PDB file of C-alpha atoms and ligand atoms in Angstrom:
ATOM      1  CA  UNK A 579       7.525  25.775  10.608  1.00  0.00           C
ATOM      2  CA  UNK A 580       4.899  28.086   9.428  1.00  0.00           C
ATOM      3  CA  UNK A 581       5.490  30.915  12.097  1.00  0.00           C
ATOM      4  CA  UNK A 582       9.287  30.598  11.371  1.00  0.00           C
ATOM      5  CA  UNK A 583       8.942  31.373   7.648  1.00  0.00           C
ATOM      6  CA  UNK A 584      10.316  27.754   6.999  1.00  0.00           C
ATOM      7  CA  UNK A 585       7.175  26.805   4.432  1.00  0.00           C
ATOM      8  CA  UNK A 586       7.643  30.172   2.466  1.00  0.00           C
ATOM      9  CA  UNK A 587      11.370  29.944   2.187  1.00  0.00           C
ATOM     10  CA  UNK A 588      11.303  26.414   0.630  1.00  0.00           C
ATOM     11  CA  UNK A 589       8.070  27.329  -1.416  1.00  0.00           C
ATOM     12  CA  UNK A 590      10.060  30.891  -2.693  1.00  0.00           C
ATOM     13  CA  UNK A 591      13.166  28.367  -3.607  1.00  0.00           C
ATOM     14  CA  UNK A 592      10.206  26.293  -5.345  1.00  0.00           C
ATOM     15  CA  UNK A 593       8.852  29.128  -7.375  1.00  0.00           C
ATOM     16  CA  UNK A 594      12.597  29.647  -8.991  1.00  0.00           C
ATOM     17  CA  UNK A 595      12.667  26.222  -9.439  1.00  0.00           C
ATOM     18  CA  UNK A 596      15.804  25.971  -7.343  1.00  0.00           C
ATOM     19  CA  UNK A 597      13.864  23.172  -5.187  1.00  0.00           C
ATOM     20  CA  UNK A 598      11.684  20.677  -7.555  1.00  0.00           C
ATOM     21  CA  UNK A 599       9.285  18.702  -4.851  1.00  0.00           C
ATOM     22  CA  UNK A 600       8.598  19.373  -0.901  1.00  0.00           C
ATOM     23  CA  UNK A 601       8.240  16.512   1.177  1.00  0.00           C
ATOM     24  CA  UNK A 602       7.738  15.916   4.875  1.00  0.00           C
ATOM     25  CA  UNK A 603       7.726  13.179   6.907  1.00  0.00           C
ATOM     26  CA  UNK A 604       5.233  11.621   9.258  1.00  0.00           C
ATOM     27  CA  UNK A 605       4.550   8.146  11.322  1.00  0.00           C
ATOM     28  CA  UNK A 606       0.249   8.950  11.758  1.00  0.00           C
ATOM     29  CA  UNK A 607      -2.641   9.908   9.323  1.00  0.00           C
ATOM     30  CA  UNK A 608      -3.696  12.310  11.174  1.00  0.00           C
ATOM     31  CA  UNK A 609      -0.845  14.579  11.224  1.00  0.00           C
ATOM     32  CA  UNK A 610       0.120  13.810   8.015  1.00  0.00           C
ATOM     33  CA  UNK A 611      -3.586  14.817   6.789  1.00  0.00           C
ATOM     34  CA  UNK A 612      -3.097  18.504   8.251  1.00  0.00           C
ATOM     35  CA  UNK A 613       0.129  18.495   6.246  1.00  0.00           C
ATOM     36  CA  UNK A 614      -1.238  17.613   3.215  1.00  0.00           C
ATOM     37  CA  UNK A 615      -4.451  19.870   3.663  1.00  0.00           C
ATOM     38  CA  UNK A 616      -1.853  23.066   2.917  1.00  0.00           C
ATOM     39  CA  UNK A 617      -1.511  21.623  -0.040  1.00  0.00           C
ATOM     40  CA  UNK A 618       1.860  22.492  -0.522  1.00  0.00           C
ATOM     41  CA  UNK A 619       3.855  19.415  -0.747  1.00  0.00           C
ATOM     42  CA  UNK A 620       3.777  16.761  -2.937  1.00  0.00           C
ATOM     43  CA  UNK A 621       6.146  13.899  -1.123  1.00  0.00           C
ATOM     44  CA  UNK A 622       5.551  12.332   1.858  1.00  0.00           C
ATOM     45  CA  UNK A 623       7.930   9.739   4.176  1.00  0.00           C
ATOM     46  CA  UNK A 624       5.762   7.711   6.040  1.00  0.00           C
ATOM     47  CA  UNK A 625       5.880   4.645   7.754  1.00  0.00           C
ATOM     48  CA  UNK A 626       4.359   1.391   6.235  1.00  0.00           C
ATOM     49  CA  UNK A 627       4.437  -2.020   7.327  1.00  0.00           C
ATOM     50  CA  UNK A 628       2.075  -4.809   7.419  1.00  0.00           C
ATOM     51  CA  UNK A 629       2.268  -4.327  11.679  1.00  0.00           C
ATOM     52  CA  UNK A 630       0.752  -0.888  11.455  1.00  0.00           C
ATOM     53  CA  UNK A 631      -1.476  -2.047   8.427  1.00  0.00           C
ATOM     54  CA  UNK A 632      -3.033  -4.913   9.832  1.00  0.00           C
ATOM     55  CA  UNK A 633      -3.397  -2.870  13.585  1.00  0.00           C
ATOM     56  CA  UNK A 634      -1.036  -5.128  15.335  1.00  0.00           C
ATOM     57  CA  UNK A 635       1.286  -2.403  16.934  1.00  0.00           C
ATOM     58  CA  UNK A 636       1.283  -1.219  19.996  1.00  0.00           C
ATOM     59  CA  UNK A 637       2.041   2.570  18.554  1.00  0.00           C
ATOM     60  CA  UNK A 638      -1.504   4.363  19.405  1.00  0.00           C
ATOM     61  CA  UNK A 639      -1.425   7.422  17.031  1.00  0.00           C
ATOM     62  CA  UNK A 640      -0.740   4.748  13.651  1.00  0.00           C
ATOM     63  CA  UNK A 641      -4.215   4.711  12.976  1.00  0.00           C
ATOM     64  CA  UNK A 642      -6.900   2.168  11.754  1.00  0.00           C
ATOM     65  CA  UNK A 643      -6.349   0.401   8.570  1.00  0.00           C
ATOM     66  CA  UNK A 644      -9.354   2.657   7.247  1.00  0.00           C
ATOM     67  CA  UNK A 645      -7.633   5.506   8.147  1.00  0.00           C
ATOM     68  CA  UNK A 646      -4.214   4.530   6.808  1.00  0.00           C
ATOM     69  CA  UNK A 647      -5.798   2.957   3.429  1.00  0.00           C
ATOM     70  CA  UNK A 648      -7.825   6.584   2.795  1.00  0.00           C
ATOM     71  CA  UNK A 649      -4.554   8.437   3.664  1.00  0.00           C
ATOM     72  CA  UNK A 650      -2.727   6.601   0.929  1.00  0.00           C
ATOM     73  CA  UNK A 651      -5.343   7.035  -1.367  1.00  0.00           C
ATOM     74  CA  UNK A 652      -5.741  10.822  -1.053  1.00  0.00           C
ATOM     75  CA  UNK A 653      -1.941  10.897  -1.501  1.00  0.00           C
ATOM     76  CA  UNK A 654      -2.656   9.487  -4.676  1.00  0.00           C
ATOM     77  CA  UNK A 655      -5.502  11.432  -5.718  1.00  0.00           C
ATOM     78  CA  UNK A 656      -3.765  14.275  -5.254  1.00  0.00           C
ATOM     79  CA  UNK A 657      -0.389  13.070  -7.073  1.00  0.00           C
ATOM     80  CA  UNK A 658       1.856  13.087  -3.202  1.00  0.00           C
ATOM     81  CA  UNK A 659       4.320  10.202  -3.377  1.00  0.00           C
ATOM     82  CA  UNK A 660       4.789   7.968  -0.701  1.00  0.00           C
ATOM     83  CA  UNK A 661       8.697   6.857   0.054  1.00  0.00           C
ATOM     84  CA  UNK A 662       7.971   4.556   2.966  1.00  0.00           C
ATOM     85  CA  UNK A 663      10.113   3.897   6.025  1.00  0.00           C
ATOM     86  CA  UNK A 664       9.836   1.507   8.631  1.00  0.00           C
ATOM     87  CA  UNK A 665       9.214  -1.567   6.288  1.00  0.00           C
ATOM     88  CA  UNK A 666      10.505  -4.258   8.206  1.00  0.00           C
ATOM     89  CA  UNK A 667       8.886  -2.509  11.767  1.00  0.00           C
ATOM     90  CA  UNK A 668      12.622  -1.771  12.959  1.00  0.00           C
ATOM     91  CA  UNK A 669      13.054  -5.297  12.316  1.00  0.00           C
ATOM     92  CA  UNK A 670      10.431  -7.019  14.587  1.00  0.00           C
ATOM     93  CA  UNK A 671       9.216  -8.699  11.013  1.00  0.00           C
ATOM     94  CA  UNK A 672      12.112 -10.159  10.287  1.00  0.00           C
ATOM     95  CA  UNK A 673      12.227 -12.178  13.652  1.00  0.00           C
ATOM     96  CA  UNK A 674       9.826 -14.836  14.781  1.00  0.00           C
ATOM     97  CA  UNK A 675       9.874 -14.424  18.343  1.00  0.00           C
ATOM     98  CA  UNK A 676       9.338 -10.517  18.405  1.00  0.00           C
ATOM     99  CA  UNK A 677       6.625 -10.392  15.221  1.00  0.00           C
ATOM    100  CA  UNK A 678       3.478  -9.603  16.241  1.00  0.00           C
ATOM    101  CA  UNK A 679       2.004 -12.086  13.316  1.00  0.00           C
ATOM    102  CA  UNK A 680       3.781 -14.830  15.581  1.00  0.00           C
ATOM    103  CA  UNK A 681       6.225 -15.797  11.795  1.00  0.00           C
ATOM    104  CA  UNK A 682       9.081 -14.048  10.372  1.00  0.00           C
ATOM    105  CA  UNK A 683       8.826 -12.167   7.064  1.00  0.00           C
ATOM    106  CA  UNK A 684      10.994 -12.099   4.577  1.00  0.00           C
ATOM    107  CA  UNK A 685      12.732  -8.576   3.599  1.00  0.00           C
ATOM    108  CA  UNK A 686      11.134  -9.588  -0.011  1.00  0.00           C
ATOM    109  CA  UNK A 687       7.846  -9.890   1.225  1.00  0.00           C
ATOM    110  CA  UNK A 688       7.884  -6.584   3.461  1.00  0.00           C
ATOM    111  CA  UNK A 689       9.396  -4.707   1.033  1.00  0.00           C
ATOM    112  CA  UNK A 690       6.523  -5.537  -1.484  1.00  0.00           C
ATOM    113  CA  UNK A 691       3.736  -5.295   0.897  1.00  0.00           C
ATOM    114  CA  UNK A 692       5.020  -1.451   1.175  1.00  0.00           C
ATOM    115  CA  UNK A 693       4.824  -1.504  -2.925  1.00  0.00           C
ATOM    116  CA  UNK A 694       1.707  -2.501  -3.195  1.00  0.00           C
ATOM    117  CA  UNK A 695       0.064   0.154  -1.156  1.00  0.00           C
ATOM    118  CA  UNK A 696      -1.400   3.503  -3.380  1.00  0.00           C
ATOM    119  CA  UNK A 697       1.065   6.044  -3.760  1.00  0.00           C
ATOM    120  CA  UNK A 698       3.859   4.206  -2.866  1.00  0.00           C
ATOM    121  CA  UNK A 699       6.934   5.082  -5.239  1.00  0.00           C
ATOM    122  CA  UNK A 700       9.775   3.711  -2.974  1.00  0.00           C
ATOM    123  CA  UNK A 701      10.785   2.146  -0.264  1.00  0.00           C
ATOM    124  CA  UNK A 702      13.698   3.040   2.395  1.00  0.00           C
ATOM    125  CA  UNK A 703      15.162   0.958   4.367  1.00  0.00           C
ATOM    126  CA  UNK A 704      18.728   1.523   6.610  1.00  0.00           C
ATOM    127  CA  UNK A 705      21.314  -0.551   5.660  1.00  0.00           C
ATOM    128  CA  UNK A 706      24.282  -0.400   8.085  1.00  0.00           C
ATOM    129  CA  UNK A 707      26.754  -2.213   5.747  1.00  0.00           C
ATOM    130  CA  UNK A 708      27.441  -3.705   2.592  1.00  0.00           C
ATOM    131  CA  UNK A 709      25.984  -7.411   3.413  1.00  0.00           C
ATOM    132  CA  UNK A 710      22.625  -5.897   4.706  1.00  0.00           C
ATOM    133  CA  UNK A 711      22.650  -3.344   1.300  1.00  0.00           C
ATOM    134  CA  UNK A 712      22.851  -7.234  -1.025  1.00  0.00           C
ATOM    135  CA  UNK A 713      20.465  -8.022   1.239  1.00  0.00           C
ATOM    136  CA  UNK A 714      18.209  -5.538   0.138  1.00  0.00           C
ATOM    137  CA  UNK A 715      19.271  -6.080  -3.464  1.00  0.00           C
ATOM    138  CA  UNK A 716      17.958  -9.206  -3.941  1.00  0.00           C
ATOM    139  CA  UNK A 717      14.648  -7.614  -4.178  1.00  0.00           C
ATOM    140  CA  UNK A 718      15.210  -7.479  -7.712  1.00  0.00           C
ATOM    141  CA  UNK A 719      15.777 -10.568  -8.843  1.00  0.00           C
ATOM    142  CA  UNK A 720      13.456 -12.470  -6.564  1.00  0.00           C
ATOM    143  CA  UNK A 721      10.462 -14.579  -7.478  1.00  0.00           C
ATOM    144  CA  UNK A 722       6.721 -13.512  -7.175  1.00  0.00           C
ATOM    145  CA  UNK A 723       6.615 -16.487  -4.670  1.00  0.00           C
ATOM    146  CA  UNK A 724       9.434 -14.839  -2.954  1.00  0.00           C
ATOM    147  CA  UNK A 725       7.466 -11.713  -2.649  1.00  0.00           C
ATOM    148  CA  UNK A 726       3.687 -13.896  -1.960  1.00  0.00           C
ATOM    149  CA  UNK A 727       3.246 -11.908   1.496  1.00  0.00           C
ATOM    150  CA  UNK A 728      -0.029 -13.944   1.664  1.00  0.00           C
ATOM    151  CA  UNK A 729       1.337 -15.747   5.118  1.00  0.00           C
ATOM    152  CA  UNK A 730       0.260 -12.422   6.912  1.00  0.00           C
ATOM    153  CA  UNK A 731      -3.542 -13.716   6.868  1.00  0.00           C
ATOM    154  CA  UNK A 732      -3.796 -15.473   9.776  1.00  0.00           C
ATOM    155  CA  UNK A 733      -6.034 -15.995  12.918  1.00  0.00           C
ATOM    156  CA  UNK A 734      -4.059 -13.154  14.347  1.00  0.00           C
ATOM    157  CA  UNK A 735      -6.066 -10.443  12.619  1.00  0.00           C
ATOM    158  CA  UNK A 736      -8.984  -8.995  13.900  1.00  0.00           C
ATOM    159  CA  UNK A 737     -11.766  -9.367  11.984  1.00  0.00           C
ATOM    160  CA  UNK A 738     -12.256  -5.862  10.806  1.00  0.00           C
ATOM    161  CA  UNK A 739      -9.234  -5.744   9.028  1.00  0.00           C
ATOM    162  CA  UNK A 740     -10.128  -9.651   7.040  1.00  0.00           C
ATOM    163  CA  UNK A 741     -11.968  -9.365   3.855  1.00  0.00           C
ATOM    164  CA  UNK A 742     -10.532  -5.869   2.397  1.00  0.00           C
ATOM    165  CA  UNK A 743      -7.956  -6.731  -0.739  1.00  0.00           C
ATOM    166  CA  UNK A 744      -4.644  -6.010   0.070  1.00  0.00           C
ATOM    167  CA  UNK A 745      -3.581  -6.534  -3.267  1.00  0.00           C
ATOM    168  CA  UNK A 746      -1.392  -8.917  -2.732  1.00  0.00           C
ATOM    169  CA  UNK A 747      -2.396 -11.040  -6.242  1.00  0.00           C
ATOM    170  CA  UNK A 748      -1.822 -14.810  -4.171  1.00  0.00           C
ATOM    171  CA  UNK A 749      -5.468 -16.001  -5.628  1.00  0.00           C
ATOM    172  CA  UNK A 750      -3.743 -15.688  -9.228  1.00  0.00           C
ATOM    173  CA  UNK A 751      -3.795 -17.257 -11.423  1.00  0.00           C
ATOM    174  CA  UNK A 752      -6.685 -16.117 -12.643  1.00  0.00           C
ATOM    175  CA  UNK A 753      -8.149 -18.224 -15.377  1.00  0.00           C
ATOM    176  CA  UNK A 754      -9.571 -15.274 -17.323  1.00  0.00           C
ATOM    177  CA  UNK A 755      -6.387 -13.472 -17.359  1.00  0.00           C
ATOM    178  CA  UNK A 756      -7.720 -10.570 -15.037  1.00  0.00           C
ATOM    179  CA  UNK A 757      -4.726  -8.740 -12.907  1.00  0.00           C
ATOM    180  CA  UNK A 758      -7.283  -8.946  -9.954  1.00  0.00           C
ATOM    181  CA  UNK A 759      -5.317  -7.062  -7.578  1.00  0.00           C
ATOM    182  CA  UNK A 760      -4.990  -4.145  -9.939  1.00  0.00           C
ATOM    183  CA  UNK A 761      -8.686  -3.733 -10.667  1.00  0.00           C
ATOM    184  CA  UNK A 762      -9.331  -4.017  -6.843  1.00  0.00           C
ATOM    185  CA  UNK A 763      -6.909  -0.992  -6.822  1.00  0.00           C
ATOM    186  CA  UNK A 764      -8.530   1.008  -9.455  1.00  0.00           C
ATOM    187  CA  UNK A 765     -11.619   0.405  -8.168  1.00  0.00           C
ATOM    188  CA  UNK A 766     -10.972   1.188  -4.546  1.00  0.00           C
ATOM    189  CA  UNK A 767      -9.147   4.739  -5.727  1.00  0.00           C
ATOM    190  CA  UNK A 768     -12.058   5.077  -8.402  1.00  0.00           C
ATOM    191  CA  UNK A 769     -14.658   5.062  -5.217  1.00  0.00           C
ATOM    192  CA  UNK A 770     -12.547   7.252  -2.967  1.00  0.00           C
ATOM    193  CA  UNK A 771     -12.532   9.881  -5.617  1.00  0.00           C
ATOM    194  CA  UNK A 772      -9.621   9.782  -7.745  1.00  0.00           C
ATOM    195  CA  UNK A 773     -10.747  10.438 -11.139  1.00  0.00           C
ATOM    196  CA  UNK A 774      -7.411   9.368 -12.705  1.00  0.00           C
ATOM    197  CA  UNK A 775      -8.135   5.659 -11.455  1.00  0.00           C
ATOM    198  CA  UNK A 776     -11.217   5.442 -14.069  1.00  0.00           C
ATOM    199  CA  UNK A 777      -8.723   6.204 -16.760  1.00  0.00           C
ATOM    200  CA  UNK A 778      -6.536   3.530 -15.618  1.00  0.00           C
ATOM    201  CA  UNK A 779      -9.211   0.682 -15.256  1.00  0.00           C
ATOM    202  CA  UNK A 780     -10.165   1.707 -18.803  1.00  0.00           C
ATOM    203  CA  UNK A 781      -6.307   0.949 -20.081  1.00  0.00           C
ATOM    204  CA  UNK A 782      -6.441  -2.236 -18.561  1.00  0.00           C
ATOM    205  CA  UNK A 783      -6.570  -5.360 -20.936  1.00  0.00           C
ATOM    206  CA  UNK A 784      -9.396  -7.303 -18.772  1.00  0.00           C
ATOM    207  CA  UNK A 785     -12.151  -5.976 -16.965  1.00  0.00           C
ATOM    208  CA  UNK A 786     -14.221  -7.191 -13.686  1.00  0.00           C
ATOM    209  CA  UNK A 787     -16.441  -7.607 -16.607  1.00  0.00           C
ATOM    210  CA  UNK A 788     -14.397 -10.474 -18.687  1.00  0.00           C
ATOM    211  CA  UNK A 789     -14.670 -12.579 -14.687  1.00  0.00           C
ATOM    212  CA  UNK A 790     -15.669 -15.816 -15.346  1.00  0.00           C
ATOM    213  CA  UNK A 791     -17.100 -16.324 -11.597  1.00  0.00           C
ATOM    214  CA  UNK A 792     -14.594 -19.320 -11.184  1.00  0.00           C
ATOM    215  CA  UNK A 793     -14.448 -18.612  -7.875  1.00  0.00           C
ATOM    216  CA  UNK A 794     -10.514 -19.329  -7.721  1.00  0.00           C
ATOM    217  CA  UNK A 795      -9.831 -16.562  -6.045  1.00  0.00           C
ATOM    218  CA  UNK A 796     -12.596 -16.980  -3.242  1.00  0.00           C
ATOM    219  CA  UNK A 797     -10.942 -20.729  -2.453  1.00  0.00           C
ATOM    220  CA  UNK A 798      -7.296 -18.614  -3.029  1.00  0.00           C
ATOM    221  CA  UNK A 799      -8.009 -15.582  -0.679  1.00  0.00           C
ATOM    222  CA  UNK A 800      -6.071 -15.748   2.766  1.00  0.00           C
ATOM    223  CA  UNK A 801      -7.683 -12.545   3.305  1.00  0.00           C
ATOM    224  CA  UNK A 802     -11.318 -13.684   3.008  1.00  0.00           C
ATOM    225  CA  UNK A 803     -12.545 -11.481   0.142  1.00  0.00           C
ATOM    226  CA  UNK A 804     -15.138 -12.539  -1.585  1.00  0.00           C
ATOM    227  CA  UNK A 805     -13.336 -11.850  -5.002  1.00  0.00           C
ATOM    228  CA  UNK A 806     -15.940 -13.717  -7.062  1.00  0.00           C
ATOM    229  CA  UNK A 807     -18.997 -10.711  -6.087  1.00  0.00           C
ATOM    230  CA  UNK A 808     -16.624  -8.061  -5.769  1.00  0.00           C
ATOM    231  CA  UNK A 809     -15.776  -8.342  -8.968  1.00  0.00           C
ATOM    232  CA  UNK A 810     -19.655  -8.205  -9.976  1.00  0.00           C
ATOM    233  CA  UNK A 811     -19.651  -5.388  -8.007  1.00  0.00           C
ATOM    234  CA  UNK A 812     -16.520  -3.670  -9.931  1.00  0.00           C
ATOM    235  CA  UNK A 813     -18.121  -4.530 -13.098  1.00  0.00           C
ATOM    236  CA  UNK A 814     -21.515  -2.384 -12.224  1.00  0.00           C
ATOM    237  CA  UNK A 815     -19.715   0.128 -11.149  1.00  0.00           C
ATOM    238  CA  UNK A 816     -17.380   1.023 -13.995  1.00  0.00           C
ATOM    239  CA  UNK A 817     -19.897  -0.322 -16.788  1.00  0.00           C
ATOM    240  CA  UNK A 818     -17.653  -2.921 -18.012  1.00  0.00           C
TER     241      UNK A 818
HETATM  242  S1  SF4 B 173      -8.499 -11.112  -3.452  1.00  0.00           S
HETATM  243 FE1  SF4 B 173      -7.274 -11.808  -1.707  1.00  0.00          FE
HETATM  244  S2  SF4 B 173      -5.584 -12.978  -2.585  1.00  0.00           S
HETATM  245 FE2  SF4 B 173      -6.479 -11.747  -4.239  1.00  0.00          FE
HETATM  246  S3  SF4 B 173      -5.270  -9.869  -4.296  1.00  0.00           S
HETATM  247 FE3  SF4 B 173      -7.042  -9.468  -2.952  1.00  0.00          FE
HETATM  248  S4  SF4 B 173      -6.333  -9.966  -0.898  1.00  0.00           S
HETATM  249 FE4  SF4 B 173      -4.863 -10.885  -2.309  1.00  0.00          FE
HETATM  250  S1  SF4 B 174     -13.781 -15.602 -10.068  1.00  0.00           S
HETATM  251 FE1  SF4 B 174     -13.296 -14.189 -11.743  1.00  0.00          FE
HETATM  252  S2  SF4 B 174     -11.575 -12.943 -10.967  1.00  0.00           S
HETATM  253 FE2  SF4 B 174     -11.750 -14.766  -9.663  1.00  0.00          FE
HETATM  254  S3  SF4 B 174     -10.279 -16.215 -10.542  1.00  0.00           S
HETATM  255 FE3  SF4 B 174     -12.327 -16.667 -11.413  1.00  0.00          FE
HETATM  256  S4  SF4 B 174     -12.382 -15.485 -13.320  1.00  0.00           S
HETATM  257 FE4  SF4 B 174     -10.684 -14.666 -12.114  1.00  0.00          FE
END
């Protein structure tokens, strides 16, 4: 795209203002990292899914959940939206017998896994008709139970990938009040560099600090994260 003159076109139609963001699309982090290192474009399609998250795919070039979790957080850093595709991995999810977790999702649950990733401002799926579009829909009004993608922890996962936060708030609720997966999130942008994250864990209400060491959320955690010292370790690290 470069050689052909395709970047400075768009970025000339940028400069008048004719074109507001420039996006590209991409299915591995490592691509999608030499994108971004031009730093000209501040959208990115990608595809998300709790498959590629939790390395259960048989696609090679999707990359380690390390990789994957520091691509989204560099998006954010640098203020690159995420509009993920894919959610539902072209409907394997939604199907017992072809998920690779071995249980069918919900479209509620994959839809919010792809949420509650950094970066993430939408999510698009393809609808071929009206009934599949309410399908979608119902998104909206669903419960947080409805959305609980917690079932994804299972014996399935490798080990490596148990124990990180995934944010997916099933050990609330919290008896102190703290929005646990959100401080997990500000913390884990706060250490990768994004200064703006510090300014958000400073807006919140309740702080690793105000954790009563309950340990709730250590009985709660599918995912094996110790919660209870993490948050210890959140609270030394901010100050509060
Ligand atoms: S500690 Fe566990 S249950 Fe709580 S948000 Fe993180 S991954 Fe989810
Ligand atoms: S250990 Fe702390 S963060 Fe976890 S549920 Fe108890 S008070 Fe909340």
């Amino acid at each position: 795209m470069k050689d052909e003159g395709i970047v400075e076109y768009v970025q000339a139609l940028k400069d008048q203002g004719v074109v507001h963001h420039i996006g590209f699309s991409s299915h591995t982090p490592e691509a999608a990292n030499r994108i971004l290192d031009d730093g000209i474009c501040d959208m990115m399609m990608f595809s998300i899914n709790p498959a590629y998250e939790f390395e259960l795919s048989e696609k090679t070039d999707a990359g380690s959940q390390n990789q994957r979790n520091a691509l989204y957080q560099r998006c954010q850093r640098e203020g690159v939206g995420i509009s993920v595709m894919k959610p539902f991995f072209a409907g394997k999810l939604l199907d017992a017998q072809a998920s690779p977790f071995g249980r069918k999702l919900s479209i509620m649950q994959c839809i919010q896994f792809a949420l509650d990733r950094p970066a993430v401002l939408s999510v698009v799926p393809g609808p071929s008709n009206a009934g599949e579009m309410e399908e979608l829909l119902r998104y909206l009004d669903c419960t947080a139970e409805d959305r609980d993608y917690s079932i994804l922890a299972s014996e399935k996962l490798k080990a490596t990938v148990m124990g990180n936060c995934v944010y997916c708030s099933h050990c609330q609720p919290c008896p102190a009040g703290i929005d646990i997966a959100l401080v997990n999130k500000c913390y884990d942008l706060a250490k990768a560099g994004d200064l703006m994250a510090r300014g958000h864990y400073d807006k919140l209400r309740l702080h690793a600090s105000d954790c009563l060491h309950c340990l709730h959320c250590d009985d709660h955690c599918p995912f094996a994260v110790k919660q209870s010292d993490r948050m210890s370790e959140i609270a030394s690290f901010f100050g509060f």
